[in-house]
Tab-separated table of C-alpha atoms and ligand atoms in Angstrom:
chain	number	residue	atom	x	y	z
A	1	MET	CA	66.182	-77.468	74.727
A	2	GLU	CA	68.760	-79.482	72.808
A	3	LEU	CA	67.854	-82.746	71.100
A	4	GLY	CA	70.376	-84.558	73.309
A	5	GLU	CA	68.498	-83.442	76.425
A	6	VAL	CA	65.226	-84.557	74.869
A	7	LEU	CA	66.740	-87.966	74.327
A	8	GLN	CA	67.754	-88.246	77.998
A	9	ILE	CA	64.419	-87.056	79.321
A	10	ILE	CA	62.413	-89.569	77.312
A	11	GLU	CA	65.063	-92.281	77.830
A	12	GLY	CA	64.918	-92.755	74.087
A	13	LYS	CA	66.968	-94.007	71.167
A	14	VAL	CA	68.117	-92.342	67.978
A	15	ILE	CA	66.962	-94.295	64.937
A	16	SER	CA	68.146	-92.268	61.957
A	17	ARG	CA	71.699	-91.537	60.866
A	18	ASP	CA	73.689	-88.295	61.179
A	19	VAL	CA	71.640	-86.796	63.974
A	20	ASP	CA	72.978	-83.606	65.506
A	21	LEU	CA	72.188	-83.855	69.214
A	22	LYS	CA	73.028	-80.182	69.641
A	23	GLN	CA	70.044	-79.198	67.526
A	24	GLU	CA	67.775	-76.775	69.324
A	25	ILE	CA	64.110	-77.682	69.871
A	26	GLN	CA	61.707	-74.800	70.485
A	27	MET	CA	58.473	-76.546	71.430
A	28	GLY	CA	56.634	-79.822	71.251
A	29	GLY	CA	53.314	-81.277	70.219
A	30	GLY	CA	51.738	-84.713	70.027
A	31	ALA	CA	49.329	-85.943	67.353
A	32	ASP	CA	48.364	-88.990	65.330
A	33	LEU	CA	46.343	-86.960	62.899
A	34	MET	CA	48.569	-85.430	60.253
A	35	SER	CA	45.992	-82.787	59.292
A	36	ASP	CA	46.177	-81.597	62.903
A	37	VAL	CA	49.945	-81.352	62.691
A	38	LEU	CA	49.583	-79.335	59.493
A	39	ALA	CA	47.111	-77.073	61.230
A	40	PHE	CA	48.896	-76.392	64.527
A	41	ALA	CA	52.614	-77.123	64.104
A	42	GLN	CA	55.121	-74.313	64.071
A	43	GLU	CA	58.579	-73.984	62.646
A	44	GLY	CA	60.997	-75.522	65.163
A	45	MET	CA	58.554	-78.009	66.682
A	46	LEU	CA	59.229	-81.529	67.932
A	47	LEU	CA	56.461	-83.987	66.981
A	48	MET	CA	55.450	-86.948	69.141
A	49	THR	CA	53.395	-89.484	67.212
A	50	GLY	CA	52.307	-93.104	67.158
A	51	LEU	CA	52.256	-93.267	63.356
A	52	THR	CA	55.322	-94.451	61.464
A	53	ASN	CA	54.503	-94.210	57.748
A	54	PRO	CA	56.548	-91.945	55.435
A	55	GLN	CA	53.767	-89.329	55.294
A	56	VAL	CA	54.681	-88.442	58.865
A	57	VAL	CA	58.041	-87.242	57.547
A	58	ARG	CA	56.391	-85.443	54.613
A	59	THR	CA	54.023	-83.753	57.009
A	60	ALA	CA	56.959	-82.748	59.196
A	61	GLU	CA	58.745	-81.279	56.186
A	62	MET	CA	55.701	-79.224	55.136
A	63	ALA	CA	54.847	-78.043	58.625
A	64	GLY	CA	58.371	-77.141	59.722
A	65	VAL	CA	58.651	-79.928	62.323
A	66	VAL	CA	62.376	-80.359	63.077
A	67	ALA	CA	62.423	-83.793	64.772
A	68	ILE	CA	60.056	-86.722	65.336
A	69	ILE	CA	59.659	-89.082	68.300
A	70	PHE	CA	57.821	-92.361	67.721
A	71	VAL	CA	56.133	-93.343	70.979
A	72	ARG	CA	55.478	-96.757	72.571
A	73	SER	CA	58.499	-98.411	70.992
A	74	LYS	CA	57.038	-98.310	67.492
A	75	LEU	CA	59.748	-98.629	64.896
A	76	PRO	CA	59.217	-97.027	61.485
A	77	PRO	CA	59.642	-98.970	58.219
A	78	PRO	CA	62.851	-98.408	56.212
A	79	GLU	CA	61.070	-96.042	53.744
A	80	THR	CA	60.273	-93.670	56.574
A	81	ILE	CA	63.846	-93.693	57.871
A	82	ALA	CA	65.225	-93.203	54.356
A	83	LEU	CA	62.975	-90.224	53.688
A	84	ALA	CA	63.819	-88.674	57.062
A	85	GLU	CA	67.535	-89.014	56.384
A	86	GLU	CA	67.077	-87.420	52.957
A	87	LYS	CA	65.165	-84.502	54.497
A	88	GLY	CA	67.508	-84.170	57.477
A	89	ILE	CA	64.770	-84.725	60.046
A	90	PRO	CA	66.057	-86.696	63.071
A	91	LEU	CA	63.965	-89.673	64.220
A	92	LEU	CA	63.892	-90.796	67.861
A	93	ALA	CA	62.049	-93.634	69.568
A	94	SER	CA	60.531	-93.671	73.047
A	95	ARG	CA	59.328	-96.737	74.908
A	96	HIS	CA	56.891	-94.596	76.874
A	97	THR	CA	53.324	-93.841	75.851
A	98	MET	CA	52.359	-90.654	74.037
A	99	PHE	CA	51.053	-89.227	77.313
A	100	GLU	CA	54.177	-89.988	79.280
A	101	THR	CA	56.591	-88.946	76.538
A	102	CYS	CA	54.866	-85.581	76.132
A	103	GLY	CA	54.465	-85.240	79.909
A	104	ARG	CA	58.139	-85.791	80.617
A	105	LEU	CA	59.181	-83.137	78.111
A	106	TYR	CA	56.531	-80.672	79.216
A	107	LYS	CA	57.560	-81.103	82.833
A	108	ALA	CA	61.182	-80.537	81.862
A	109	GLY	CA	60.197	-77.172	80.428
A	110	LEU	CA	59.634	-77.795	76.729
A	111	PRO	CA	56.796	-75.425	75.843
A	112	ALA	CA	53.686	-76.546	73.998
A	113	SER	CA	53.288	-75.598	70.399
A	114	SER	CA	50.585	-73.000	70.152
A	115	LEU	CA	49.807	-70.269	67.746
A	116	PHE	CA	50.619	-67.628	70.294
A	117	GLU	CA	54.019	-69.014	71.111
A	118	GLY	CA	54.796	-69.424	67.454
A	119	VAL	CA	54.014	-65.829	66.757
A	120	LEU	CA	56.060	-64.698	69.741
A	121	LYS	CA	59.024	-66.749	68.634
A	122	GLN	CA	58.904	-65.351	65.143
A	123	TRP	CA	58.759	-61.930	66.623
A	124	TYR	CA	61.811	-62.522	68.801
A	125	GLU	CA	63.746	-63.992	65.929
A	126	THR	CA	63.005	-61.009	63.771
A	127	PHE	CA	64.059	-58.745	66.573
A	128	GLU	CA	67.247	-60.672	67.303
A	129	SER	CA	68.205	-60.924	63.650
A	130	LYS	CA	67.674	-57.205	63.194
A	131	LYS	CA	69.828	-56.579	66.226
A	132	SER	CA	72.721	-58.709	65.090
A	133	GLY	CA	72.315	-57.786	61.435
A	134	ALA	CA	72.197	-54.015	61.964
B	1	MET	CA	65.762	-57.491	75.930
B	2	GLN	CA	68.654	-55.073	76.067
B	3	PRO	CA	69.363	-52.821	73.152
B	4	ALA	CA	72.618	-54.152	71.811
B	5	ASN	CA	74.071	-51.301	69.899
B	6	ALA	CA	73.918	-47.592	69.322
B	7	LYS	CA	71.605	-47.909	66.365
B	8	GLU	CA	69.046	-49.798	68.416
B	9	ILE	CA	69.176	-47.240	71.196
B	10	THR	CA	68.681	-44.389	68.780
B	11	LYS	CA	65.694	-46.170	67.321
B	12	LEU	CA	64.133	-46.537	70.774
B	13	GLN	CA	64.844	-42.895	71.556
B	14	GLU	CA	63.281	-41.793	68.313
B	15	LEU	CA	60.216	-43.771	69.172
B	16	THR	CA	59.840	-42.079	72.540
B	17	TYR	CA	59.563	-38.782	70.685
B	18	GLU	CA	57.354	-40.115	67.958
B	19	LEU	CA	54.774	-41.941	70.067
B	20	LYS	CA	52.305	-40.048	72.227
B	21	VAL	CA	51.350	-40.956	75.778
B	22	GLU	CA	47.825	-41.833	74.617
B	23	ALA	CA	49.211	-44.496	72.281
B	24	ALA	CA	50.664	-46.371	75.253
B	25	MET	CA	48.235	-45.700	78.121
B	26	THR	CA	45.436	-47.990	79.251
B	27	ARG	CA	41.955	-46.557	78.922
B	28	ASN	CA	38.912	-47.495	81.028
B	29	VAL	CA	40.717	-47.195	84.319
B	30	ALA	CA	38.994	-47.964	87.586
B	31	THR	CA	38.464	-44.819	89.660
B	32	ILE	CA	37.149	-44.039	93.108
B	33	SER	CA	35.307	-41.126	94.650
B	34	PRO	CA	36.949	-39.081	97.455
B	35	THR	CA	33.915	-39.831	99.652
B	36	ALA	CA	34.407	-43.616	99.416
B	37	THR	CA	35.992	-45.366	102.416
B	38	MET	CA	39.397	-47.023	102.407
B	39	ALA	CA	37.588	-50.350	102.873
B	40	GLU	CA	35.739	-49.705	99.613
B	41	PHE	CA	39.035	-48.790	97.997
B	42	ARG	CA	40.442	-52.154	99.071
B	43	GLU	CA	37.589	-53.872	97.195
B	44	VAL	CA	38.298	-51.846	94.044
B	45	LEU	CA	41.938	-52.948	94.154
B	46	ARG	CA	40.951	-56.543	94.714
B	47	ALA	CA	38.302	-56.636	91.978
B	48	ASN	CA	40.540	-55.020	89.376
B	49	ARG	CA	43.848	-56.561	90.474
B	50	ILE	CA	45.564	-53.198	90.488
B	51	SER	CA	47.655	-51.350	93.025
B	52	GLY	CA	46.278	-47.843	92.833
B	53	THR	CA	43.567	-45.693	91.275
B	54	PRO	CA	42.920	-42.044	90.546
B	55	VAL	CA	40.387	-40.262	92.721
B	56	VAL	CA	37.744	-38.542	90.625
B	57	GLU	CA	35.097	-36.052	91.624
B	58	ASN	CA	32.629	-34.646	89.065
B	59	GLY	CA	34.747	-35.853	86.180
B	60	LYS	CA	37.895	-34.067	87.412
B	61	MET	CA	40.807	-35.870	88.926
B	62	VAL	CA	41.458	-34.669	92.457
B	63	GLY	CA	44.080	-37.117	93.626
B	64	ILE	CA	45.550	-40.581	93.513
B	65	VAL	CA	45.380	-43.335	96.097
B	66	SER	CA	47.615	-46.384	96.189
B	67	ILE	CA	48.100	-49.662	97.972
B	68	GLU	CA	50.696	-47.983	100.242
B	69	ASP	CA	48.000	-45.594	101.470
B	70	LEU	CA	45.803	-48.621	102.132
B	71	ILE	CA	48.519	-50.375	104.113
B	72	LYS	CA	49.076	-47.275	106.247
B	73	ALA	CA	45.335	-46.979	106.841
B	74	LEU	CA	45.166	-50.644	107.792
B	75	ALA	CA	48.067	-50.291	110.223
B	76	ALA	CA	46.396	-47.286	111.814
B	77	GLY	CA	43.017	-49.040	111.962
B	78	GLU	CA	41.503	-46.381	109.738
B	79	LEU	CA	39.672	-48.458	107.167
B	80	ASN	CA	36.603	-46.287	107.614
B	81	ALA	CA	38.466	-43.093	106.771
B	82	MET	CA	37.526	-41.402	103.509
B	83	VAL	CA	39.726	-41.856	100.482
B	84	GLY	CA	39.820	-38.062	100.167
B	85	GLU	CA	41.739	-37.826	103.457
B	86	LYS	CA	44.283	-40.517	102.657
B	87	MET	CA	44.942	-39.842	98.990
B	88	THR	CA	47.804	-37.845	97.542
B	89	SER	CA	46.210	-34.714	96.155
B	90	LYS	CA	47.591	-32.843	93.169
B	91	PRO	CA	49.401	-35.911	91.897
B	92	ALA	CA	51.890	-35.735	89.075
B	93	THR	CA	50.113	-36.363	85.802
B	94	LEU	CA	50.895	-36.663	82.134
B	95	TYR	CA	49.023	-35.143	79.220
B	96	ALA	CA	47.692	-37.521	76.594
B	97	ASP	CA	49.230	-35.542	73.753
B	98	GLU	CA	52.734	-35.341	75.236
B	99	PRO	CA	55.461	-37.466	73.648
B	100	LEU	CA	56.361	-40.654	75.517
B	101	MET	CA	59.730	-39.058	76.226
B	102	GLN	CA	57.990	-36.936	78.897
B	103	ALA	CA	56.635	-40.055	80.516
B	104	VAL	CA	59.999	-41.796	80.449
B	105	SER	CA	61.717	-38.892	82.180
B	106	LYS	CA	58.951	-38.475	84.767
B	107	PHE	CA	59.164	-42.149	85.646
B	108	SER	CA	62.893	-41.916	86.178
B	109	GLN	CA	62.667	-38.631	88.159
B	110	LEU	CA	59.733	-39.383	90.401
B	111	ARG	CA	59.945	-43.169	90.679
B	112	PHE	CA	56.182	-43.682	90.822
B	113	GLY	CA	54.718	-46.887	89.538
B	114	ARG	CA	52.064	-45.188	87.425
B	115	PHE	CA	50.794	-41.829	86.286
B	116	PRO	CA	47.251	-40.728	85.552
B	117	VAL	CA	46.845	-39.386	82.023
B	118	ILE	CA	44.629	-36.332	81.529
B	119	ASN	CA	43.540	-34.266	78.557
B	120	ARG	CA	44.043	-30.521	78.340
B	121	GLN	CA	40.656	-30.015	80.030
B	122	GLY	CA	41.980	-31.830	83.083
B	123	GLU	CA	39.725	-34.870	82.597
B	124	LEU	CA	41.169	-38.254	83.427
B	125	ILE	CA	41.359	-40.413	80.295
B	126	GLY	CA	43.802	-43.181	81.198
B	127	MET	CA	46.714	-44.523	83.224
B	128	ILE	CA	50.225	-45.366	82.180
B	129	THR	CA	52.893	-47.624	83.694
B	130	GLN	CA	56.462	-48.317	82.580
B	131	GLY	CA	55.230	-51.676	81.326
B	132	ASP	CA	52.719	-49.906	79.087
B	133	ILE	CA	55.511	-47.822	77.602
B	134	MET	CA	57.677	-50.845	76.876
B	135	ARG	CA	54.771	-52.670	75.306
B	136	ALA	CA	53.829	-49.790	73.050
B	137	MET	CA	57.407	-49.348	71.870
B	138	LEU	CA	57.933	-53.045	71.254
B	139	LYS	CA	54.694	-53.240	69.333
B	140	ARG	CA	55.780	-50.377	67.178
B	141	LEU	CA	59.241	-51.876	66.629
B	142	GLU	CA	57.630	-55.105	65.621
B	143	VAL	CA	55.497	-53.381	62.993
B	144	ASP	CA	58.535	-51.589	61.597
B	145	TYR	CA	60.582	-54.763	61.419
B	146	ARG	CA	57.756	-56.706	59.851
B	147	GLU	CA	57.453	-54.145	57.113
B	148	GLU	CA	61.169	-54.185	56.446
B	149	GLU	CA	61.205	-57.933	56.433
B	150	ILE	CA	58.288	-58.165	54.048
B	151	HIS	CA	60.076	-55.817	51.743
B	152	ARG	CA	63.273	-57.818	51.982
B	153	TYR	CA	61.582	-61.048	51.010
B	154	ARG	CA	59.064	-59.693	48.499
B	155	ALA	CA	59.030	-62.412	45.881
B	156	SER	CA	61.729	-62.252	44.894
B	157	HIS	CA	65.351	-61.435	44.272
B	158	ILE	CA	65.083	-63.145	40.947
B	159	PHE	CA	62.295	-60.837	39.869
B	160	GLU	CA	64.481	-57.838	40.432
B	161	ASP	CA	66.839	-59.078	37.736
B	162	ILE	CA	64.146	-59.692	35.163
B	163	LEU	CA	63.291	-56.753	32.960
B	164	ALA	CA	59.678	-57.021	31.883
B	165	ASP	CA	56.367	-55.331	32.580
B	166	ASP	CA	54.821	-58.585	33.617
B	167	VAL	CA	56.652	-61.622	34.998
B	168	ALA	CA	55.399	-65.024	36.017
B	169	LEU	CA	57.255	-68.255	36.673
B	170	VAL	CA	55.267	-71.446	36.200
B	171	PHE	CA	56.091	-74.814	37.746
B	172	GLY	CA	54.160	-77.979	36.957
B	173	TYR	CA	54.011	-81.296	38.863
B	174	ARG	CA	52.214	-84.549	38.067
B	175	VAL	CA	50.420	-86.440	40.822
B	176	ALA	CA	49.862	-90.181	40.467
B	177	ALA	CA	46.655	-91.793	41.739
B	178	ARG	CA	46.770	-93.927	44.886
B	179	ASP	CA	50.550	-93.930	45.106
B	180	PHE	CA	50.570	-93.024	48.779
B	181	ALA	CA	54.274	-93.659	49.284
B	182	ARG	CA	55.100	-90.840	46.859
B	183	ALA	CA	52.307	-88.509	47.936
B	184	GLY	CA	53.826	-85.181	48.852
B	185	GLU	CA	56.655	-85.185	46.340
B	186	ALA	CA	55.034	-82.451	44.274
B	187	SER	CA	54.529	-80.236	47.336
B	188	SER	CA	58.050	-80.953	48.494
B	189	GLY	CA	59.434	-79.951	45.080
B	190	LEU	CA	57.399	-76.766	45.065
B	191	LYS	CA	58.491	-75.932	48.607
B	192	LYS	CA	62.178	-76.242	47.712
B	193	THR	CA	61.731	-74.234	44.534
B	194	LEU	CA	60.049	-71.365	46.353
B	195	GLY	CA	62.868	-71.427	48.879
B	196	ARG	CA	65.398	-70.977	46.093
B	197	LEU	CA	63.408	-68.037	44.782
B	198	GLY	CA	63.931	-66.349	48.128
B	199	ILE	CA	60.277	-66.176	49.060
B	200	HIS	CA	59.481	-65.477	52.708
B	201	PRO	CA	59.524	-68.671	54.827
B	202	GLN	CA	56.089	-67.944	56.277
B	203	ILE	CA	54.604	-67.682	52.802
B	204	ILE	CA	56.357	-70.881	51.755
B	205	ARG	CA	54.990	-72.705	54.743
B	206	ARG	CA	51.422	-71.734	53.911
B	207	VAL	CA	51.895	-72.739	50.274
B	208	ALA	CA	53.477	-76.055	51.315
B	209	VAL	CA	50.759	-77.011	53.807
B	210	ALA	CA	47.899	-76.093	51.447
B	211	THR	CA	49.460	-77.809	48.436
B	212	TYR	CA	50.255	-80.912	50.433
B	213	GLU	CA	46.671	-81.352	51.683
B	214	ALA	CA	45.448	-80.865	48.098
B	215	GLU	CA	47.996	-83.328	46.774
B	216	ILE	CA	46.946	-85.954	49.322
B	217	ASN	CA	43.338	-85.529	48.167
B	218	VAL	CA	44.348	-86.086	44.537
B	219	VAL	CA	46.299	-89.214	45.504
B	220	VAL	CA	43.567	-90.625	47.717
B	221	TYR	CA	40.329	-89.743	45.940
B	222	THR	CA	41.068	-89.350	42.231
B	223	ASP	CA	42.447	-90.989	39.130
B	224	GLY	CA	45.443	-88.673	39.200
B	225	GLY	CA	46.058	-85.058	38.304
B	226	GLU	CA	48.504	-82.207	38.226
B	227	ILE	CA	49.598	-79.197	40.229
B	228	VAL	CA	50.562	-75.961	38.524
B	229	ALA	CA	52.073	-73.116	40.529
B	230	GLU	CA	52.337	-69.674	39.017
B	231	VAL	CA	54.648	-67.362	40.936
B	232	ARG	CA	54.438	-63.610	40.409
B	233	PRO	CA	56.202	-60.895	42.398
B	234	ASP	CA	53.070	-60.203	44.404
B	235	ARG	CA	51.308	-63.543	44.659
B	236	ILE	CA	51.482	-67.299	44.174
B	237	ARG	CA	48.617	-69.132	42.523
B	238	ILE	CA	48.424	-72.911	42.904
B	239	GLU	CA	46.023	-74.856	40.725
B	240	VAL	CA	45.301	-78.468	41.554
B	241	MET	CA	43.418	-80.309	38.810
B	242	ASP	CA	42.345	-83.936	38.668
B	243	LYS	CA	40.546	-86.283	36.298
B	244	GLY	CA	37.662	-87.231	38.530
B	245	PRO	CA	35.458	-88.630	39.990
B	246	GLY	CA	34.549	-85.076	41.138
B	247	ILE	CA	32.885	-83.885	44.322
B	248	PRO	CA	29.067	-84.155	44.403
B	249	ASP	CA	28.510	-81.596	47.173
B	250	ILE	CA	31.241	-78.995	47.583
B	251	GLU	CA	29.674	-77.267	50.562
B	252	GLN	CA	29.556	-80.568	52.415
B	253	ALA	CA	33.150	-81.426	51.438
B	254	MET	CA	34.307	-78.094	52.876
B	255	GLN	CA	32.735	-78.812	56.288
B	256	PRO	CA	35.432	-79.517	58.894
B	257	GLY	CA	35.131	-83.184	59.785
B	258	PHE	CA	33.358	-84.345	56.638
B	259	SER	CA	35.243	-87.194	55.034
B	260	THR	CA	34.678	-90.176	52.783
B	261	ALA	CA	38.216	-91.450	53.381
B	262	PRO	CA	38.581	-95.232	53.491
B	263	ASP	CA	40.125	-96.878	56.549
B	264	TRP	CA	43.574	-97.301	55.052
B	265	VAL	CA	43.807	-93.534	54.673
B	266	ARG	CA	42.735	-92.961	58.268
B	267	GLU	CA	45.340	-95.404	59.467
B	268	LEU	CA	47.935	-93.246	57.774
B	269	GLY	CA	46.898	-90.150	59.711
B	270	PHE	CA	44.656	-88.462	57.166
B	271	GLY	CA	40.936	-88.622	56.470
B	272	ALA	CA	39.608	-86.614	59.407
B	273	GLY	CA	37.955	-84.128	57.072
B	274	MET	CA	40.367	-81.318	57.929
B	275	GLY	CA	42.185	-81.099	54.585
B	276	LEU	CA	40.011	-78.583	52.752
B	277	PRO	CA	39.481	-76.472	55.923
B	278	ASN	CA	43.268	-76.428	56.427
B	279	ILE	CA	43.753	-75.292	52.847
B	280	LYS	CA	41.227	-72.552	53.372
B	281	SER	CA	42.974	-71.248	56.471
B	282	CYS	CA	46.325	-71.115	54.663
B	283	ALA	CA	44.960	-69.414	51.558
B	284	ASP	CA	44.191	-65.759	51.007
B	285	GLU	CA	41.745	-66.867	48.321
B	286	MET	CA	40.428	-70.332	47.585
B	287	ASP	CA	38.124	-71.548	44.841
B	288	LEU	CA	36.897	-75.135	44.505
B	289	LYS	CA	35.043	-76.211	41.371
B	290	SER	CA	34.043	-79.749	40.570
B	291	THR	CA	31.958	-81.671	38.041
B	292	VAL	CA	31.018	-85.227	38.886
B	293	GLY	CA	32.410	-87.590	36.276
B	294	VAL	CA	34.817	-84.964	34.965
B	295	GLY	CA	37.090	-83.732	37.742
B	296	THR	CA	37.925	-81.165	40.373
B	297	HIS	CA	39.774	-77.868	40.004
B	298	LEU	CA	41.080	-76.192	43.145
B	299	THR	CA	42.653	-72.744	43.013
B	300	ILE	CA	44.629	-71.357	45.939
B	301	ILE	CA	46.010	-67.835	45.974
B	302	ILE	CA	48.521	-66.615	48.544
B	303	TYR	CA	49.832	-63.049	48.451
B	304	CYS	CA	53.522	-62.453	48.937
B	305	ASP	CA	53.476	-58.849	49.985
B	306	GLY	CA	51.194	-58.809	52.962
B	307	LEU	CA	51.863	-61.877	55.123
B	308	GLN	CA	48.116	-61.469	55.766
B	309	LYS	CA	47.838	-64.699	57.646
B	310	THR	CA	50.340	-65.901	60.194
B	311	GLY	CA	50.938	-69.573	60.692
B	312	SER	CA	48.626	-72.031	59.075
B	313	GLY	CA	46.116	-72.195	61.888
B	314	SER	CA	42.782	-70.450	61.850
C	1	ADP	N1	40.016	-83.893	44.529
C	1	ADP	C1	38.946	-84.515	45.064
C	1	ADP	N2	38.193	-85.355	44.319
C	1	ADP	C2	37.130	-85.968	44.857
C	1	ADP	N3	36.737	-85.836	46.128
C	1	ADP	C3	37.441	-85.018	46.938
C	1	ADP	C4	38.584	-84.321	46.457
C	1	ADP	N4	39.078	-83.576	47.466
C	1	ADP	C5	38.276	-83.794	48.515
C	1	ADP	N5	37.288	-84.659	48.209
C	1	ADP	C6	36.170	-85.076	49.085
C	1	ADP	O1	36.032	-84.106	50.133
C	1	ADP	C7	36.152	-84.759	51.396
C	1	ADP	C8	36.829	-83.816	52.375
C	1	ADP	O2	38.175	-83.571	52.004
C	1	ADP	P1	39.231	-83.074	53.072
C	1	ADP	O3	38.683	-81.847	53.712
C	1	ADP	O4	40.556	-83.009	52.436
C	1	ADP	O5	39.203	-84.195	54.188
C	1	ADP	P2	39.734	-85.690	54.161
C	1	ADP	O6	40.663	-85.827	53.018
C	1	ADP	O7	40.361	-85.842	55.465
C	1	ADP	O8	38.492	-86.535	53.986
C	1	ADP	C9	36.921	-86.012	51.131
C	1	ADP	O9	36.658	-87.019	52.100
C	1	ADP	C10	36.392	-86.408	49.741
C	1	ADP	O10	35.154	-87.034	49.851
C	2	MG	MG1	42.146	-84.524	52.532
């Protein structure tokens, strides 16, 4: 699913600069506990969270999260936006709750981040890259 | 998944010669006796969620009975008939030690959904479907690709240009105490550096997640410290050292959920006691030593040539 579609589904706003709405999102996950994100996130994941401090962006960078949605109309402080722009991680805002934001995306077909799906995706990528590279 | 080019097709063909039927078949198949009734057969199908079974008498396979036979029996009101009367006797079979190629051509000639697999003594040892064949081949392709990929990324291109019996690159980072806004800069720097060295992204991710959790601990709990990463062709060792206060009970600190984090740390999304357990699940080896009043020394080792662990989860 493209980031632009995500934006429509959650009726959200883009809050960082230079966001590519064509960016592809593989799966989603919601958490307010950054250690959980570090434990379950996969490369290519969209993170829904209620936290807005800069460590959310750091966590995203380490865990391979490719975009962040702040739920319930919470706006991040300028440090968070600055760090996200530096790291090239798009920030979006949703006025809906965590539950509804995640629910809307899940219903629209965005798969949940899980270990199994992550492994499968890696496998497909390897396969596809071998196919086009060979 | 359609093979895109000639090379891919050849690879699949090669595999059908290389792999044996027994590598793809399912073992432990449900069977039925020829003296059972069709009604009993219906229950076997239902219980196992399958659409046919071999008919076995005294260990030897005497036939095969399928859901089509059941439907015919139902239509004719013959649910009490014996399986032996309704089954197909002398069904086409495959030998376990035949190459998969045999199976592929039998499936395309005979258009059955499944074949019983027997050994050379005629005993039934499994069943095979076209799905089983695909799965076995894909699994094998995956293993091959993985190995190639591991080789391609083996840390690293730079090492290939260095002529020495023993090579190690060392990167050091300082971590300031309680400066939460800058927490993670060391891990971020290390992550980028490893990327430039051409190390496999999965390895980098595990290093980044483990180092970041360790860095957060140094920022939150200590009077500051440093992170030293030593990168060798076969493994990365990360040492995280701080100047105290030390951990009184290491076993307790390692327990998932144990935390002494103050509220301000929890409000920032950390302090649920998952840091050290996360580090452990990312690491191939982990060693935590601490002396109260002196400091803590955490060593994390991650191998580059095995991709032993996938993802950072358990
Ligand atoms: N470097 C360290 N120095 C002193 N104490 C530490 C250090 N690292 C961890 N600890 C102690 O171990 C506990 C568990 O750490 P961790 O698993 O990272 O969870 P959390 O940081 O969420 O509490 C911490 O709450 C703290 O008491
Ligand atoms: Mg911690």
